mmCIF file of C-alpha atoms in Angstrom:
data_model
loop_
_atom_site.group_PDB
_atom_site.id
_atom_site.type_symbol
_atom_site.label_atom_id
_atom_site.label_comp_id
_atom_site.label_asym_id
_atom_site.label_seq_id
_atom_site.Cartn_x
_atom_site.Cartn_y
_atom_site.Cartn_z
ATOM 1 C CA UNK A 1 102.289 117.892 8.564
ATOM 2 C CA UNK A 2 104.625 120.193 7.063
ATOM 3 C CA UNK A 3 108.054 119.532 5.923
ATOM 4 C CA UNK A 4 110.562 122.248 5.111
ATOM 5 C CA UNK A 5 113.542 120.920 3.539
ATOM 6 C CA UNK A 6 116.531 123.794 3.407
ATOM 7 C CA UNK A 7 118.693 123.208 0.760
ATOM 8 C CA UNK A 8 121.134 125.060 -2.018
ATOM 9 C CA UNK A 9 120.119 122.149 -4.437
ATOM 10 C CA UNK A 10 116.438 122.352 -4.373
ATOM 11 C CA UNK A 11 115.889 120.909 -7.720
ATOM 12 C CA UNK A 12 117.253 117.634 -6.441
ATOM 13 C CA UNK A 13 113.968 116.976 -4.580
ATOM 14 C CA UNK A 14 111.906 117.235 -7.904
ATOM 15 C CA UNK A 15 112.191 113.731 -8.636
ATOM 16 C CA UNK A 16 111.532 112.313 -4.676
ATOM 17 C CA UNK A 17 108.495 114.588 -4.346
ATOM 18 C CA UNK A 18 106.284 113.812 -7.668
ATOM 19 C CA UNK A 19 106.750 109.982 -7.434
ATOM 20 C CA UNK A 20 104.665 107.070 -5.662
ATOM 21 C CA UNK A 21 103.758 107.596 -1.825
ATOM 22 C CA UNK A 22 105.228 111.107 -1.028
ATOM 23 C CA UNK A 23 103.341 112.527 -4.169
ATOM 24 C CA UNK A 24 100.168 110.898 -3.316
ATOM 25 C CA UNK A 25 100.483 111.906 0.360
ATOM 26 C CA UNK A 26 100.858 115.434 -0.735
ATOM 27 C CA UNK A 27 98.169 115.161 -3.444
ATOM 28 C CA UNK A 28 95.743 113.813 -0.674
ATOM 29 C CA UNK A 29 96.767 117.243 1.584
ATOM 30 C CA UNK A 30 98.237 114.921 4.189
ATOM 31 C CA UNK A 31 101.514 116.328 4.114
ATOM 32 C CA UNK A 32 102.897 119.879 2.737
ATOM 33 C CA UNK A 33 106.293 119.717 1.631
ATOM 34 C CA UNK A 34 108.420 122.547 0.737
ATOM 35 C CA UNK A 35 111.751 122.881 -0.637
ATOM 36 C CA UNK A 36 113.414 126.156 0.024
ATOM 37 C CA UNK A 37 117.266 127.303 -1.391
ATOM 38 C CA UNK A 38 118.556 128.997 1.754
ATOM 39 C CA UNK A 39 120.857 130.717 -0.543
ATOM 40 C CA UNK A 40 118.285 133.607 -0.960
ATOM 41 C CA UNK A 41 118.637 134.200 2.652
ATOM 42 C CA UNK A 42 122.124 135.194 2.220
ATOM 43 C CA UNK A 43 122.979 138.970 2.525
ATOM 44 C CA UNK A 44 125.094 140.621 0.130
ATOM 45 C CA UNK A 45 125.075 140.861 -3.867
ATOM 46 C CA UNK A 46 126.182 137.814 -4.360
ATOM 47 C CA UNK A 47 124.448 135.563 -1.652
ATOM 48 C CA UNK A 48 127.423 133.745 -0.510
ATOM 49 C CA UNK A 49 126.550 131.008 2.406
ATOM 50 C CA UNK A 50 129.669 129.764 3.039
ATOM 51 C CA UNK A 51 132.889 131.189 4.521
ATOM 52 C CA UNK A 52 136.665 130.113 5.587
ATOM 53 C CA UNK A 53 136.890 128.938 9.248
ATOM 54 C CA UNK A 54 138.600 130.923 11.770
ATOM 55 C CA UNK A 55 141.856 129.699 12.959
ATOM 56 C CA UNK A 56 142.756 128.119 9.373
ATOM 57 C CA UNK A 57 141.925 124.702 8.304
ATOM 58 C CA UNK A 58 140.612 122.716 5.151
ATOM 59 C CA UNK A 59 137.419 123.338 3.406
ATOM 60 C CA UNK A 60 134.467 126.091 3.833
ATOM 61 C CA UNK A 61 131.980 126.283 6.237
ATOM 62 C CA UNK A 62 128.242 127.210 5.807
ATOM 63 C CA UNK A 63 127.318 130.627 7.521
ATOM 64 C CA UNK A 64 124.880 130.685 10.445
ATOM 65 C CA UNK A 65 122.893 133.876 9.074
ATOM 66 C CA UNK A 66 121.406 132.386 6.148
ATOM 67 C CA UNK A 67 120.204 129.532 7.699
ATOM 68 C CA UNK A 68 118.638 131.419 10.835
ATOM 69 C CA UNK A 69 116.836 133.831 8.838
ATOM 70 C CA UNK A 70 115.527 130.561 6.410
ATOM 71 C CA UNK A 71 114.526 128.532 9.633
ATOM 72 C CA UNK A 72 113.002 131.770 10.987
ATOM 73 C CA UNK A 73 111.050 132.675 7.583
ATOM 74 C CA UNK A 74 109.663 129.021 7.451
ATOM 75 C CA UNK A 75 108.428 127.996 10.911
ATOM 76 C CA UNK A 76 105.472 127.969 11.949
ATOM 77 C CA UNK A 77 104.522 130.291 14.671
ATOM 78 C CA UNK A 78 102.070 128.193 16.618
ATOM 79 C CA UNK A 79 104.561 125.484 17.741
ATOM 80 C CA UNK A 80 108.038 125.208 17.919
ATOM 81 C CA UNK A 81 109.232 122.678 14.907
ATOM 82 C CA UNK A 82 111.782 120.113 15.265
ATOM 83 C CA UNK A 83 114.785 121.382 13.168
ATOM 84 C CA UNK A 84 117.031 118.505 11.810
ATOM 85 C CA UNK A 85 120.473 118.621 10.947
ATOM 86 C CA UNK A 86 121.771 116.446 8.419
ATOM 87 C CA UNK A 87 125.021 115.552 9.747
ATOM 88 C CA UNK A 88 127.365 112.142 9.899
ATOM 89 C CA UNK A 89 128.359 113.087 13.504
ATOM 90 C CA UNK A 90 124.432 112.905 14.777
ATOM 91 C CA UNK A 91 122.354 109.775 16.413
ATOM 92 C CA UNK A 92 121.827 107.347 13.754
ATOM 93 C CA UNK A 93 118.406 107.098 12.088
ATOM 94 C CA UNK A 94 116.115 104.623 12.748
ATOM 95 C CA UNK A 95 112.076 103.275 12.649
ATOM 96 C CA UNK A 96 112.053 104.268 16.138
ATOM 97 C CA UNK A 97 112.915 107.906 15.391
ATOM 98 C CA UNK A 98 110.890 107.794 12.273
ATOM 99 C CA UNK A 99 107.727 106.749 14.288
ATOM 100 C CA UNK A 100 108.619 109.532 17.062
ATOM 101 C CA UNK A 101 108.976 112.478 14.128
ATOM 102 C CA UNK A 102 106.090 111.331 12.297
ATOM 103 C CA UNK A 103 103.686 112.547 15.257
ATOM 104 C CA UNK A 104 105.256 116.276 14.817
ATOM 105 C CA UNK A 105 103.251 119.106 13.179
ATOM 106 C CA UNK A 106 106.266 120.904 11.543
ATOM 107 C CA UNK A 107 109.719 119.277 10.716
ATOM 108 C CA UNK A 108 112.490 121.653 9.169
ATOM 109 C CA UNK A 109 115.672 119.633 7.513
ATOM 110 C CA UNK A 110 118.977 121.485 7.251
ATOM 111 C CA UNK A 111 120.988 119.779 4.034
ATOM 112 C CA UNK A 112 124.704 120.912 4.583
ATOM 113 C CA UNK A 113 127.301 121.090 2.525
ATOM 114 C CA UNK A 114 131.437 121.882 2.200
ATOM 115 C CA UNK A 115 133.455 120.932 5.296
ATOM 116 C CA UNK A 116 130.716 121.658 8.005
ATOM 117 C CA UNK A 117 128.715 124.171 9.871
ATOM 118 C CA UNK A 118 129.451 127.514 11.832
ATOM 119 C CA UNK A 119 128.869 125.610 15.380
ATOM 120 C CA UNK A 120 126.633 128.428 16.480
ATOM 121 C CA UNK A 121 123.974 126.748 14.335
ATOM 122 C CA UNK A 122 124.534 123.362 16.181
ATOM 123 C CA UNK A 123 124.052 125.104 19.666
ATOM 124 C CA UNK A 124 121.562 127.293 19.199
ATOM 125 C CA UNK A 125 119.263 126.759 15.733
ATOM 126 C CA UNK A 126 118.748 122.863 15.570
ATOM 127 C CA UNK A 127 116.845 120.427 17.922
ATOM 128 C CA UNK A 128 118.395 117.264 16.435
ATOM 129 C CA UNK A 129 121.498 116.153 14.268
ATOM 130 C CA UNK A 130 120.851 112.667 12.351
ATOM 131 C CA UNK A 131 122.801 110.756 10.680
ATOM 132 C CA UNK A 132 121.854 108.036 7.925
ATOM 133 C CA UNK A 133 125.105 106.062 9.365
ATOM 134 C CA UNK A 134 128.596 105.900 9.356
ATOM 135 C CA UNK A 135 129.528 107.252 5.903
ATOM 136 C CA UNK A 136 129.772 110.558 4.222
ATOM 137 C CA UNK A 137 127.672 111.953 1.732
ATOM 138 C CA UNK A 138 128.441 114.786 -0.790
ATOM 139 C CA UNK A 139 125.493 116.741 1.134
ATOM 140 C CA UNK A 140 122.722 116.305 3.284
ATOM 141 C CA UNK A 141 120.271 116.108 0.294
ATOM 142 C CA UNK A 142 119.879 112.250 0.085
ATOM 143 C CA UNK A 143 119.624 111.929 3.880
ATOM 144 C CA UNK A 144 116.772 114.403 4.120
ATOM 145 C CA UNK A 145 114.913 112.597 0.968
ATOM 146 C CA UNK A 146 115.094 109.259 3.175
ATOM 147 C CA UNK A 147 114.110 110.546 6.382
ATOM 148 C CA UNK A 148 111.029 112.157 4.583
ATOM 149 C CA UNK A 149 110.008 109.177 2.557
ATOM 150 C CA UNK A 150 110.000 107.045 5.830
ATOM 151 C CA UNK A 151 108.210 109.673 7.769
ATOM 152 C CA UNK A 152 105.455 110.413 5.010
ATOM 153 C CA UNK A 153 104.866 106.566 4.697
ATOM 154 C CA UNK A 154 103.821 106.457 8.634
ATOM 155 C CA UNK A 155 101.226 109.424 8.235
ATOM 156 C CA UNK A 156 97.709 108.221 8.504
ATOM 157 C CA UNK A 157 96.298 107.982 5.300
ATOM 158 C CA UNK A 158 99.518 107.499 3.398
ATOM 159 C CA UNK A 159 99.542 103.881 2.290
ATOM 160 C CA UNK A 160 96.782 102.164 0.708
ATOM 161 C CA UNK A 161 96.873 99.389 3.420
ATOM 162 C CA UNK A 162 97.270 101.099 6.767
ATOM 163 C CA UNK A 163 98.767 97.488 8.108
ATOM 164 C CA UNK A 164 101.423 97.807 5.470
ATOM 165 C CA UNK A 165 103.896 100.031 7.755
ATOM 166 C CA UNK A 166 102.746 98.127 10.545
ATOM 167 C CA UNK A 167 104.201 94.726 9.356
ATOM 168 C CA UNK A 168 107.559 96.711 7.754
ATOM 169 C CA UNK A 169 110.837 95.312 9.236
ATOM 170 C CA UNK A 170 111.863 97.225 12.182
ATOM 171 C CA UNK A 171 108.162 98.198 13.075
ATOM 172 C CA UNK A 172 107.786 95.346 15.540
ATOM 173 C CA UNK A 173 111.514 95.033 16.675
ATOM 174 C CA UNK A 174 112.034 92.293 14.275
ATOM 175 C CA UNK A 175 112.899 91.632 10.859
ATOM 176 C CA UNK A 176 109.930 91.236 8.432
ATOM 177 C CA UNK A 177 108.980 87.820 7.613
ATOM 178 C CA UNK A 178 109.415 86.095 4.021
ATOM 179 C CA UNK A 179 106.727 86.777 1.436
ATOM 180 C CA UNK A 180 105.635 84.725 -1.671
ATOM 181 C CA UNK A 181 103.466 85.456 -4.482
ATOM 182 C CA UNK A 182 102.235 83.137 -7.477
ATOM 183 C CA UNK A 183 103.207 80.833 -8.723
ATOM 184 C CA UNK A 184 103.277 78.366 -6.171
ATOM 185 C CA UNK A 185 106.304 76.807 -8.022
ATOM 186 C CA UNK A 186 108.789 77.956 -9.865
ATOM 187 C CA UNK A 187 111.945 76.428 -11.413
ATOM 188 C CA UNK A 188 111.461 73.722 -8.758
ATOM 189 C CA UNK A 189 111.474 76.161 -5.891
ATOM 190 C CA UNK A 190 108.150 75.741 -3.867
ATOM 191 C CA UNK A 191 105.978 78.056 -1.312
ATOM 192 C CA UNK A 192 105.846 77.023 1.874
ATOM 193 C CA UNK A 193 102.828 74.394 2.382
ATOM 194 C CA UNK A 194 101.691 76.568 5.429
ATOM 195 C CA UNK A 195 101.000 79.565 3.366
ATOM 196 C CA UNK A 196 98.606 77.593 0.844
ATOM 197 C CA UNK A 197 96.536 76.003 3.622
ATOM 198 C CA UNK A 198 94.308 78.732 4.451
ATOM 199 C CA UNK A 199 95.072 78.355 8.093
ATOM 200 C CA UNK A 200 95.217 81.646 9.438
ATOM 201 C CA UNK A 201 96.662 80.918 12.898
ATOM 202 C CA UNK A 202 99.197 78.646 11.572
ATOM 203 C CA UNK A 203 100.197 80.946 8.758
ATOM 204 C CA UNK A 204 100.508 83.807 11.574
ATOM 205 C CA UNK A 205 102.822 81.576 13.756
ATOM 206 C CA UNK A 206 104.898 80.707 10.533
ATOM 207 C CA UNK A 207 105.520 84.275 10.282
ATOM 208 C CA UNK A 208 106.320 85.012 13.321
ATOM 209 C CA UNK A 209 108.968 82.303 13.455
ATOM 210 C CA UNK A 210 110.257 83.257 10.361
ATOM 211 C CA UNK A 211 110.587 86.951 11.285
ATOM 212 C CA UNK A 212 112.469 85.952 14.397
ATOM 213 C CA UNK A 213 114.843 83.276 12.561
ATOM 214 C CA UNK A 214 115.735 85.772 10.232
ATOM 215 C CA UNK A 215 116.153 88.223 12.506
ATOM 216 C CA UNK A 216 118.752 85.868 14.393
ATOM 217 C CA UNK A 217 120.394 85.253 11.341
ATOM 218 C CA UNK A 218 121.085 88.855 9.877
ATOM 219 C CA UNK A 219 120.535 91.045 12.902
ATOM 220 C CA UNK A 220 121.058 89.225 16.127
ATOM 221 C CA UNK A 221 121.892 92.741 17.415
ATOM 222 C CA UNK A 222 117.812 93.195 17.293
ATOM 223 C CA UNK A 223 117.304 90.767 19.970
ATOM 224 C CA UNK A 224 119.033 92.445 22.663
ATOM 225 C CA UNK A 225 116.386 95.116 22.972
ATOM 226 C CA UNK A 226 113.393 93.070 21.761
ATOM 227 C CA UNK A 227 110.981 91.627 24.373
ATOM 228 C CA UNK A 228 110.508 88.281 23.756
ATOM 229 C CA UNK A 229 107.084 86.444 24.759
ATOM 230 C CA UNK A 230 107.336 83.206 26.257
ATOM 231 C CA UNK A 231 106.487 81.322 23.296
ATOM 232 C CA UNK A 232 109.081 83.388 21.282
ATOM 233 C CA UNK A 233 111.569 82.456 23.860
ATOM 234 C CA UNK A 234 110.854 78.804 23.228
ATOM 235 C CA UNK A 235 111.212 79.366 19.459
ATOM 236 C CA UNK A 236 114.547 81.150 19.757
ATOM 237 C CA UNK A 237 115.976 78.378 22.087
ATOM 238 C CA UNK A 238 114.641 75.492 19.544
ATOM 239 C CA UNK A 239 116.176 77.510 16.705
ATOM 240 C CA UNK A 240 119.550 77.774 18.443
ATOM 241 C CA UNK A 241 119.568 73.907 19.388
ATOM 242 C CA UNK A 242 118.679 72.981 15.853
ATOM 243 C CA UNK A 243 121.430 75.041 14.573
ATOM 244 C CA UNK A 244 124.307 72.603 14.236
ATOM 245 C CA UNK A 245 127.061 75.566 14.239
ATOM 246 C CA UNK A 246 125.365 77.713 16.967
ATOM 247 C CA UNK A 247 129.012 78.368 18.261
ATOM 248 C CA UNK A 248 129.062 80.590 14.791
ATOM 249 C CA UNK A 249 125.888 82.578 16.103
ATOM 250 C CA UNK A 250 127.561 83.318 19.554
ATOM 251 C CA UNK A 251 130.917 84.677 18.186
ATOM 252 C CA UNK A 252 129.486 86.727 15.565
ATOM 253 C CA UNK A 253 126.749 88.622 17.527
ATOM 254 C CA UNK A 254 128.400 91.807 16.358
ATOM 255 C CA UNK A 255 128.735 90.964 12.851
ATOM 256 C CA UNK A 256 125.266 90.542 11.203
ATOM 257 C CA UNK A 257 124.751 88.226 8.399
ATOM 258 C CA UNK A 258 123.941 89.813 5.101
ATOM 259 C CA UNK A 259 123.941 86.516 2.741
ATOM 260 C CA UNK A 260 124.711 82.803 2.534
ATOM 261 C CA UNK A 261 128.379 83.570 1.488
ATOM 262 C CA UNK A 262 129.012 84.603 5.543
ATOM 263 C CA UNK A 263 128.625 81.590 6.502
ATOM 264 C CA UNK A 264 128.507 78.285 4.594
ATOM 265 C CA UNK A 265 125.650 76.504 5.763
ATOM 266 C CA UNK A 266 124.021 78.689 8.445
ATOM 267 C CA UNK A 267 120.667 78.852 6.773
ATOM 268 C CA UNK A 268 120.409 75.551 5.954
ATOM 269 C CA UNK A 269 121.362 74.672 9.518
ATOM 270 C CA UNK A 270 118.612 76.717 10.822
ATOM 271 C CA UNK A 271 115.580 75.026 8.459
#
């Protein structure tokens, strides 16, 4: 895969591309990532990439010409790439989209700044407008970094253990189950007995139940689209029946829980 990132602050990516999984994927030639300063494509002596909006208004807009020329310079001639505009008005980035983009041959990220973009960039240059969430960042660089990391780790050979990406939260549609490591007991807090039993079938069943429970508590919205199996549906009903404050779950489906403070004894009720 080839990933091209267009930014007027290319130095921001130095650390991200020279550490951890992304660095190893580049070294293994699993992915080729290039960061290009699209200011060099701006016409004129001063290479200005922004200008005032027609009709007036606050802020400056990125001009169409530098970005059109930059995309045309880096895109592959073999197959049209996905050109991704980092924009708070775009569709939310999620694991499903990461998996979709990981199948592409080339991705081009456009990192914006200022008030926005000339609309012709949206209409005639990009294929996707993507947002990390409902909040505003100074520029698109952080979003491009996050998406690049999420996509690269899905590429074959990028992770030391290929199953790691499969079992991550969201990959299965549910949040990931809890993890424990040595020691078996720390300050009176014990690892669940089943994980020490050596019974792999029971361990897998425990993990699936815990994954379902964690999703029910923290992100119940994910269950709306999750295809429950017969056994999972039974587990889910058992969890709800054992919850002495089931009415809280019902009334809070659109407000995911983040920690115990959100709902008194909810965690204990689901034990």
